[in-house]
Amino acid sequence: MQAGQRIRVGLIGYGYSGRTFHAPLIGAVAELDLRLVGSSAPARVRADLPDVRVSADPVAVATAEAVDLVVIATPNDTHAPLARAALAAGKHVVVDKPFTLDLAEARGLAAAARRGGRLLRVFHNRRWDSDYLSVRQAVAEGRIGRVRHFESHFDRFRPEVRDRWREGSGPGSGIWYDLGPHLVDQALQLFGLPDRVSAHLAPLRPGAQADDWAHAVLDYPGLRVVLHASMLAAGGSPRFLVHGEAGSLIKHRPDIQEQQLLAGVKPGAAGWGADPDGLEIHDATGRVARAPALAGDQRAFYRAVAGAIARSPVDQTEALEAVRVMACLEAALMSARTGTSVGLTRAPDERDP
């Protein structure tokens, strides 16, 4: 990229993720220029983005000459083939989560990006949620001492099974592929790769075709990390519950950026990412202190993407981090199928730095 040149973006997929997250966040970063959208619903795209070209052919967007960065926000089973086509065409690539359907595909894409010197990142936008940022800061500051138990929930109340591919019986469906990548990525950012993974997955709602309840435990020396997601939690659960040697902390409510985007709030508008729900910190004497939550800002994901593309050579760390997340997701799936605790196998370059 030449200095000062905007990065031309092609977005494949304009469903919930592409329309709600990717397009607004890309549009909020000055270094990025959304030029082309691949969608089977061109009228919807043109209503929102009248100046953007639309193509019904996803491969044409992945390989378009007028595009530098390809963003893939399509059904999960199409992630790997579209990313492979984009990398072969010399494009930088962002893939929505989950990265792929299995670890072998993830490793293959990371190797292709490394060979071509191209950026490859998974849309782990929840690294910039207010709840996670606040908990991460409190842990780093030693507010509760060394962490021994870390619990992270994505619990919602959606008792009716909806007619959409994420809740169907096809490959890559279910809550573990949908919300598991966020839960795992945040845990790995804090603690690195675990030694073992144990998990249970289940379809609990009447008529469910895919898992809508997931519970995984990551084993570390002297630490257990519990990751949980459910579609039948009307009262909700604390977003984070963390116990340490000097106390405990609770973060009750989740980040609000998704709700703001659904309400039409533009990223960066007044109040963007502001979180009125602070941390509740309990010490050994029973006293409870409160700490304000940090603001969330998922624009940081695409700012980081733009910055990485502008630098040369492109840093491949994020691609390897995506592979590590996929290793944990796959280990959990194997654990749920076999009823056993599964150890992680990793190549030398996939180990924690």
Short mmCIF file of C-alpha atoms in Angstrom, two decimals:
data_model
loop_
_atom_site.label_atom_id
_atom_site.label_comp_id
_atom_site.label_asym_id
_atom_site.label_seq_id
_atom_site.Cartn_x
_atom_site.Cartn_y
_atom_site.Cartn_z
CA MET A 1 0.00 0.00 0.00
CA GLN A 2 1.22 3.49 -0.82
CA ALA A 3 1.32 6.03 1.99
CA GLY A 4 -2.04 7.72 2.43
CA GLN A 5 -3.86 5.30 0.13
CA ARG A 6 -7.14 3.95 1.48
CA ILE A 7 -7.53 0.19 1.65
CA ARG A 8 -10.23 -1.02 -0.74
CA VAL A 9 -12.57 -3.49 0.97
CA GLY A 10 -14.83 -6.18 -0.42
CA LEU A 11 -17.41 -7.56 2.03
CA ILE A 12 -18.90 -10.98 1.26
CA GLY A 13 -22.19 -11.52 3.04
CA TYR A 14 -24.77 -8.97 4.09
CA GLY A 15 -26.80 -10.97 6.58
CA TYR A 16 -26.88 -10.33 10.31
CA SER A 17 -23.12 -10.15 10.84
CA GLY A 18 -22.21 -8.30 7.66
CA ARG A 19 -24.96 -5.73 8.00
CA THR A 20 -24.92 -5.26 11.78
CA PHE A 21 -21.18 -5.40 12.53
CA HIS A 22 -18.84 -5.36 9.56
CA ALA A 23 -20.29 -2.65 7.32
CA PRO A 24 -20.75 -0.05 10.10
CA LEU A 25 -17.36 -0.75 11.68
CA ILE A 26 -15.54 -0.66 8.33
CA GLY A 27 -17.31 2.59 7.50
CA ALA A 28 -16.13 4.10 10.79
CA VAL A 29 -12.41 3.63 9.99
CA ALA A 30 -10.99 6.35 7.76
CA GLU A 31 -8.25 4.15 6.28
CA LEU A 32 -10.82 1.69 4.87
CA ASP A 33 -12.99 2.17 1.78
CA LEU A 34 -15.87 -0.29 1.34
CA ARG A 35 -16.09 -0.69 -2.44
CA LEU A 36 -17.90 -3.96 -3.11
CA VAL A 37 -20.42 -6.19 -1.33
CA GLY A 38 -21.24 -9.77 -2.25
CA SER A 39 -24.87 -10.49 -1.48
CA SER A 40 -27.93 -12.32 -2.80
CA ALA A 41 -30.08 -9.40 -1.56
CA PRO A 42 -28.82 -6.42 -3.60
CA ALA A 43 -31.80 -4.21 -2.77
CA ARG A 44 -31.02 -4.41 0.94
CA VAL A 45 -27.38 -3.47 0.34
CA ARG A 46 -28.23 -0.55 -1.94
CA ALA A 47 -30.77 0.79 0.56
CA ASP A 48 -28.03 0.98 3.21
CA LEU A 49 -24.97 1.61 1.01
CA PRO A 50 -26.08 3.36 -2.19
CA ASP A 51 -22.53 4.12 -3.32
CA VAL A 52 -21.23 0.57 -3.02
CA ARG A 53 -21.23 -1.94 -5.90
CA VAL A 54 -23.02 -5.27 -5.34
CA SER A 55 -22.23 -8.67 -6.79
CA ALA A 56 -24.17 -11.91 -6.42
CA ASP A 57 -20.99 -13.95 -6.93
CA PRO A 58 -18.98 -14.36 -3.71
CA VAL A 59 -15.91 -15.73 -5.50
CA ALA A 60 -15.90 -12.70 -7.80
CA VAL A 61 -15.71 -10.45 -4.73
CA ALA A 62 -12.99 -12.62 -3.16
CA THR A 63 -10.82 -12.23 -6.26
CA ALA A 64 -11.85 -8.76 -7.49
CA GLU A 65 -8.97 -6.69 -8.86
CA ALA A 66 -10.42 -3.53 -7.29
CA VAL A 67 -10.21 -4.98 -3.76
CA ASP A 68 -7.24 -5.13 -1.36
CA LEU A 69 -8.98 -6.61 1.70
CA VAL A 70 -11.69 -9.29 1.59
CA VAL A 71 -14.02 -9.62 4.60
CA ILE A 72 -15.93 -12.91 4.78
CA ALA A 73 -19.22 -12.81 6.71
CA THR A 74 -20.96 -15.82 5.18
CA PRO A 75 -22.24 -19.17 6.56
CA ASN A 76 -19.53 -21.00 8.44
CA ASP A 77 -19.00 -23.81 5.94
CA THR A 78 -18.01 -21.27 3.26
CA HIS A 79 -15.32 -19.51 5.28
CA ALA A 80 -12.40 -21.73 4.29
CA PRO A 81 -13.04 -21.95 0.52
CA LEU A 82 -13.66 -18.22 0.18
CA ALA A 83 -10.61 -17.33 2.28
CA ARG A 84 -8.51 -19.74 0.24
CA ALA A 85 -9.66 -18.11 -3.01
CA ALA A 86 -8.97 -14.61 -1.68
CA LEU A 87 -5.48 -15.50 -0.45
CA ALA A 88 -4.68 -17.19 -3.78
CA ALA A 89 -5.67 -13.92 -5.48
CA GLY A 90 -3.23 -11.98 -3.29
CA LYS A 91 -5.82 -10.38 -0.99
CA HIS A 92 -5.64 -9.65 2.70
CA VAL A 93 -8.44 -11.49 4.50
CA VAL A 94 -10.69 -11.06 7.54
CA VAL A 95 -12.91 -14.06 8.34
CA ASP A 96 -15.89 -13.94 10.66
CA LYS A 97 -15.82 -16.43 13.49
CA PRO A 98 -15.52 -19.37 13.58
CA PHE A 99 -12.35 -19.29 11.50
CA THR A 100 -13.08 -22.66 9.86
CA LEU A 101 -14.93 -25.89 10.61
CA ASP A 102 -11.83 -27.74 11.80
CA LEU A 103 -8.23 -27.32 12.83
CA ALA A 104 -6.75 -28.75 9.61
CA GLU A 105 -8.50 -26.08 7.53
CA ALA A 106 -7.33 -23.37 9.91
CA ARG A 107 -3.73 -24.51 9.71
CA GLY A 108 -3.91 -24.64 5.92
CA LEU A 109 -5.18 -21.08 5.64
CA ALA A 110 -2.59 -19.75 8.10
CA ALA A 111 0.15 -21.43 6.05
CA ALA A 112 -1.22 -19.92 2.82
CA ALA A 113 -1.27 -16.44 4.35
CA ARG A 114 2.29 -16.88 5.57
CA ARG A 115 3.51 -18.02 2.15
CA GLY A 116 1.83 -15.10 0.41
CA GLY A 117 2.77 -12.50 3.00
CA ARG A 118 -0.87 -11.53 3.45
CA LEU A 119 -2.84 -10.54 6.53
CA LEU A 120 -5.27 -13.16 7.82
CA ARG A 121 -7.40 -12.38 10.86
CA VAL A 122 -10.54 -13.71 12.46
CA PHE A 123 -13.19 -11.21 13.52
CA HIS A 124 -12.65 -11.54 17.26
CA ASN A 125 -14.35 -8.21 17.85
CA ARG A 126 -15.26 -9.12 21.44
CA ARG A 127 -11.69 -8.36 22.49
CA TRP A 128 -12.89 -4.74 22.51
CA ASP A 129 -16.06 -5.21 24.57
CA SER A 130 -16.37 -3.14 27.73
CA ASP A 131 -16.97 -6.17 29.96
CA TYR A 132 -13.86 -8.03 28.85
CA LEU A 133 -11.64 -4.93 28.81
CA SER A 134 -12.71 -4.09 32.37
CA VAL A 135 -12.11 -7.58 33.71
CA ARG A 136 -8.77 -7.87 31.91
CA GLN A 137 -7.58 -4.61 33.44
CA ALA A 138 -8.66 -5.61 36.96
CA VAL A 139 -6.90 -8.98 36.65
CA ALA A 140 -3.74 -7.35 35.28
CA GLU A 141 -3.72 -4.88 38.18
CA GLY A 142 -3.90 -7.73 40.70
CA ARG A 143 -7.18 -6.53 42.20
CA ILE A 144 -8.06 -10.08 43.32
CA GLY A 145 -4.60 -11.64 43.40
CA ARG A 146 -3.68 -14.66 41.34
CA VAL A 147 -6.73 -15.97 39.48
CA ARG A 148 -7.75 -19.54 40.30
CA HIS A 149 -11.26 -19.72 38.80
CA PHE A 150 -12.43 -17.77 35.76
CA GLU A 151 -16.00 -18.04 34.51
CA SER A 152 -17.33 -16.44 31.31
CA HIS A 153 -20.94 -16.60 30.09
CA PHE A 154 -22.85 -15.72 26.96
CA ASP A 155 -26.38 -16.51 28.17
CA ARG A 156 -29.54 -15.36 26.42
CA PHE A 157 -33.24 -16.17 26.47
CA ARG A 158 -34.45 -17.21 23.03
CA PRO A 159 -36.82 -20.13 23.70
CA GLU A 160 -38.10 -20.34 20.12
CA VAL A 161 -35.86 -21.98 17.51
CA ARG A 162 -35.50 -19.56 14.61
CA ASP A 163 -35.41 -20.46 10.93
CA ARG A 164 -31.81 -19.56 10.15
CA TRP A 165 -28.72 -21.52 9.24
CA ARG A 166 -27.02 -20.91 12.59
CA GLU A 167 -29.76 -22.92 14.32
CA GLY A 168 -30.17 -25.56 11.62
CA SER A 169 -28.59 -28.97 11.24
CA GLY A 170 -25.93 -28.03 8.69
CA PRO A 171 -22.15 -27.98 9.16
CA GLY A 172 -20.92 -25.21 11.42
CA SER A 173 -24.27 -24.59 13.09
CA GLY A 174 -24.97 -24.47 16.80
CA ILE A 175 -24.08 -22.28 19.74
CA TRP A 176 -20.54 -23.60 20.19
CA TYR A 177 -19.53 -22.47 16.69
CA ASP A 178 -21.47 -19.22 17.16
CA LEU A 179 -20.47 -18.01 20.62
CA GLY A 180 -17.74 -20.46 21.57
CA PRO A 181 -15.07 -18.65 19.48
CA HIS A 182 -15.59 -15.44 21.49
CA LEU A 183 -15.46 -17.24 24.82
CA VAL A 184 -12.35 -19.22 23.87
CA ASP A 185 -10.51 -16.29 22.30
CA GLN A 186 -10.94 -14.10 25.37
CA ALA A 187 -9.75 -16.91 27.64
CA LEU A 188 -6.68 -17.56 25.49
CA GLN A 189 -5.85 -13.85 25.40
CA LEU A 190 -5.75 -13.87 29.19
CA PHE A 191 -4.24 -17.25 30.02
CA GLY A 192 -2.79 -18.82 26.86
CA LEU A 193 -3.47 -22.36 25.72
CA PRO A 194 -4.81 -24.82 28.31
CA ASP A 195 -3.47 -28.31 28.84
CA ARG A 196 -6.83 -30.02 28.40
CA VAL A 197 -10.43 -29.28 27.46
CA SER A 198 -13.62 -30.94 28.71
CA ALA A 199 -17.00 -30.01 27.23
CA HIS A 200 -20.67 -30.89 27.05
CA LEU A 201 -22.97 -29.68 24.24
CA ALA A 202 -26.72 -30.23 24.00
CA PRO A 203 -29.87 -29.18 22.12
CA LEU A 204 -32.28 -28.27 24.92
CA ARG A 205 -35.06 -26.23 23.29
CA PRO A 206 -38.06 -28.04 21.81
CA GLY A 207 -37.39 -28.55 18.11
CA ALA A 208 -33.69 -27.66 18.36
CA GLN A 209 -31.63 -29.09 15.48
CA ALA A 210 -28.23 -27.97 16.79
CA ASP A 211 -26.63 -27.49 20.18
CA ASP A 212 -28.07 -24.48 21.99
CA TRP A 213 -26.32 -25.13 25.32
CA ALA A 214 -22.56 -25.41 25.76
CA HIS A 215 -20.35 -25.84 28.81
CA ALA A 216 -16.57 -26.19 28.55
CA VAL A 217 -13.81 -26.31 31.15
CA LEU A 218 -10.23 -25.42 30.24
CA ASP A 219 -7.58 -26.97 32.51
CA TYR A 220 -4.46 -24.99 33.43
CA PRO A 221 -1.99 -25.65 36.26
CA GLY A 222 -3.69 -24.16 39.33
CA LEU A 223 -6.50 -22.61 37.29
CA ARG A 224 -9.84 -23.65 35.85
CA VAL A 225 -11.63 -21.63 33.18
CA VAL A 226 -15.37 -22.25 32.72
CA LEU A 227 -16.99 -21.17 29.44
CA HIS A 228 -20.77 -21.33 29.15
CA ALA A 229 -23.41 -20.37 26.59
CA SER A 230 -27.15 -20.96 26.67
CA MET A 231 -30.32 -19.90 24.86
CA LEU A 232 -32.52 -20.63 27.89
CA ALA A 233 -31.37 -18.20 30.59
CA ALA A 234 -34.22 -15.74 31.16
CA GLY A 235 -32.72 -14.20 34.26
CA GLY A 236 -29.28 -14.07 32.75
CA SER A 237 -26.00 -14.82 34.48
CA PRO A 238 -23.04 -12.65 35.40
CA ARG A 239 -21.04 -12.04 32.25
CA PHE A 240 -17.84 -12.76 34.22
CA LEU A 241 -17.24 -14.32 37.63
CA VAL A 242 -13.59 -14.47 38.68
CA HIS A 243 -12.13 -15.83 41.92
CA GLY A 244 -8.56 -15.14 43.00
CA GLU A 245 -6.34 -15.66 46.01
CA ALA A 246 -7.16 -12.18 47.34
CA GLY A 247 -10.82 -11.86 46.43
CA SER A 248 -13.43 -12.12 43.70
CA LEU A 249 -14.86 -9.90 41.01
CA ILE A 250 -18.17 -9.93 39.20
CA LYS A 251 -19.14 -8.21 35.96
CA HIS A 252 -22.91 -8.50 35.69
CA ARG A 253 -24.04 -6.96 32.43
CA PRO A 254 -22.58 -7.42 28.94
CA ASP A 255 -21.21 -4.87 26.52
CA ILE A 256 -23.85 -2.78 24.71
CA GLN A 257 -22.26 -2.21 21.28
CA GLU A 258 -24.33 -4.89 19.52
CA GLN A 259 -27.53 -3.35 20.86
CA GLN A 260 -26.33 0.10 19.81
CA LEU A 261 -25.61 -1.10 16.28
CA LEU A 262 -29.03 -2.75 16.05
CA ALA A 263 -30.59 0.54 17.17
CA GLY A 264 -28.79 2.40 14.38
CA VAL A 265 -26.19 4.12 16.55
CA LYS A 266 -23.12 4.97 14.49
CA PRO A 267 -19.80 3.73 15.86
CA GLY A 268 -18.09 6.65 17.57
CA ALA A 269 -21.32 8.54 18.29
CA ALA A 270 -21.84 10.10 21.72
CA GLY A 271 -22.11 7.32 24.29
CA TRP A 272 -20.66 4.70 21.96
CA GLY A 273 -19.56 1.69 24.02
CA ALA A 274 -20.19 3.44 27.33
CA ASP A 275 -20.94 0.92 30.07
CA PRO A 276 -22.76 2.05 33.24
CA ASP A 277 -22.36 -1.37 34.85
CA GLY A 278 -19.08 -1.37 36.74
CA LEU A 279 -17.13 -4.17 38.37
CA GLU A 280 -18.08 -5.54 41.78
CA ILE A 281 -14.91 -6.48 43.69
CA HIS A 282 -15.04 -8.52 46.92
CA ASP A 283 -12.00 -8.70 49.20
CA ALA A 284 -11.02 -11.19 51.89
CA THR A 285 -12.72 -9.18 54.65
CA GLY A 286 -16.10 -9.20 52.96
CA ARG A 287 -15.93 -5.59 51.82
CA VAL A 288 -17.28 -4.80 48.37
CA ALA A 289 -15.72 -2.13 46.18
CA ARG A 290 -16.95 -0.94 42.82
CA ALA A 291 -14.84 0.10 39.86
CA PRO A 292 -16.16 1.84 36.75
CA ALA A 293 -16.21 -0.16 33.54
CA LEU A 294 -13.99 0.81 30.66
CA ALA A 295 -15.74 1.84 27.46
CA GLY A 296 -15.84 -0.69 24.64
CA ASP A 297 -14.93 0.15 21.07
CA GLN A 298 -14.95 -2.55 18.40
CA ARG A 299 -13.69 -0.06 15.82
CA ALA A 300 -10.28 -0.97 17.25
CA PHE A 301 -10.44 -4.29 15.39
CA TYR A 302 -10.55 -2.67 11.96
CA ARG A 303 -8.13 0.06 12.97
CA ALA A 304 -5.66 -2.68 13.85
CA VAL A 305 -6.33 -4.41 10.51
CA ALA A 306 -5.66 -1.19 8.61
CA GLY A 307 -2.48 -0.55 10.58
CA ALA A 308 -1.18 -4.08 10.00
CA ILE A 309 -1.76 -3.87 6.24
CA ALA A 310 0.06 -0.53 6.10
CA ARG A 311 3.13 -2.11 7.66
CA SER A 312 5.42 -4.51 5.87
CA PRO A 313 5.94 -7.38 6.32
CA VAL A 314 2.53 -8.32 7.63
CA ASP A 315 2.59 -9.78 11.16
CA GLN A 316 1.30 -13.37 11.16
CA THR A 317 0.68 -13.51 14.94
CA GLU A 318 -3.09 -13.05 14.63
CA ALA A 319 -3.40 -15.94 12.19
CA LEU A 320 -1.62 -18.22 14.65
CA GLU A 321 -3.87 -16.99 17.46
CA ALA A 322 -6.88 -17.93 15.31
CA VAL A 323 -5.43 -21.42 14.86
CA ARG A 324 -5.05 -21.76 18.64
CA VAL A 325 -8.70 -20.83 19.13
CA MET A 326 -9.68 -23.44 16.54
CA ALA A 327 -7.62 -26.05 18.38
CA CYS A 328 -9.63 -25.44 21.56
CA LEU A 329 -12.97 -25.40 19.73
CA GLU A 330 -12.16 -28.72 18.07
CA ALA A 331 -10.93 -30.27 21.33
CA ALA A 332 -14.23 -29.30 22.96
CA LEU A 333 -16.22 -30.90 20.14
CA MET A 334 -14.20 -34.10 20.50
CA SER A 335 -14.67 -34.06 24.27
CA ALA A 336 -18.43 -33.67 23.90
CA ARG A 337 -18.57 -36.57 21.41
CA THR A 338 -16.40 -38.95 23.43
CA GLY A 339 -17.22 -37.95 26.99
CA THR A 340 -13.52 -37.59 27.78
CA SER A 341 -11.09 -34.80 28.61
CA VAL A 342 -9.05 -33.98 25.49
CA GLY A 343 -5.45 -32.79 25.48
CA LEU A 344 -4.34 -30.20 22.95
CA THR A 345 -1.87 -31.12 20.23
CA ARG A 346 -0.01 -28.23 18.68
CA ALA A 347 2.73 -27.59 16.18
CA PRO A 348 5.86 -25.79 17.48
CA ASP A 349 4.82 -22.45 15.99
CA GLU A 350 1.34 -22.71 17.55
CA ARG A 351 2.56 -22.76 21.13
CA ASP A 352 2.13 -19.72 23.34
CA PRO A 353 4.83 -17.09 22.91
#
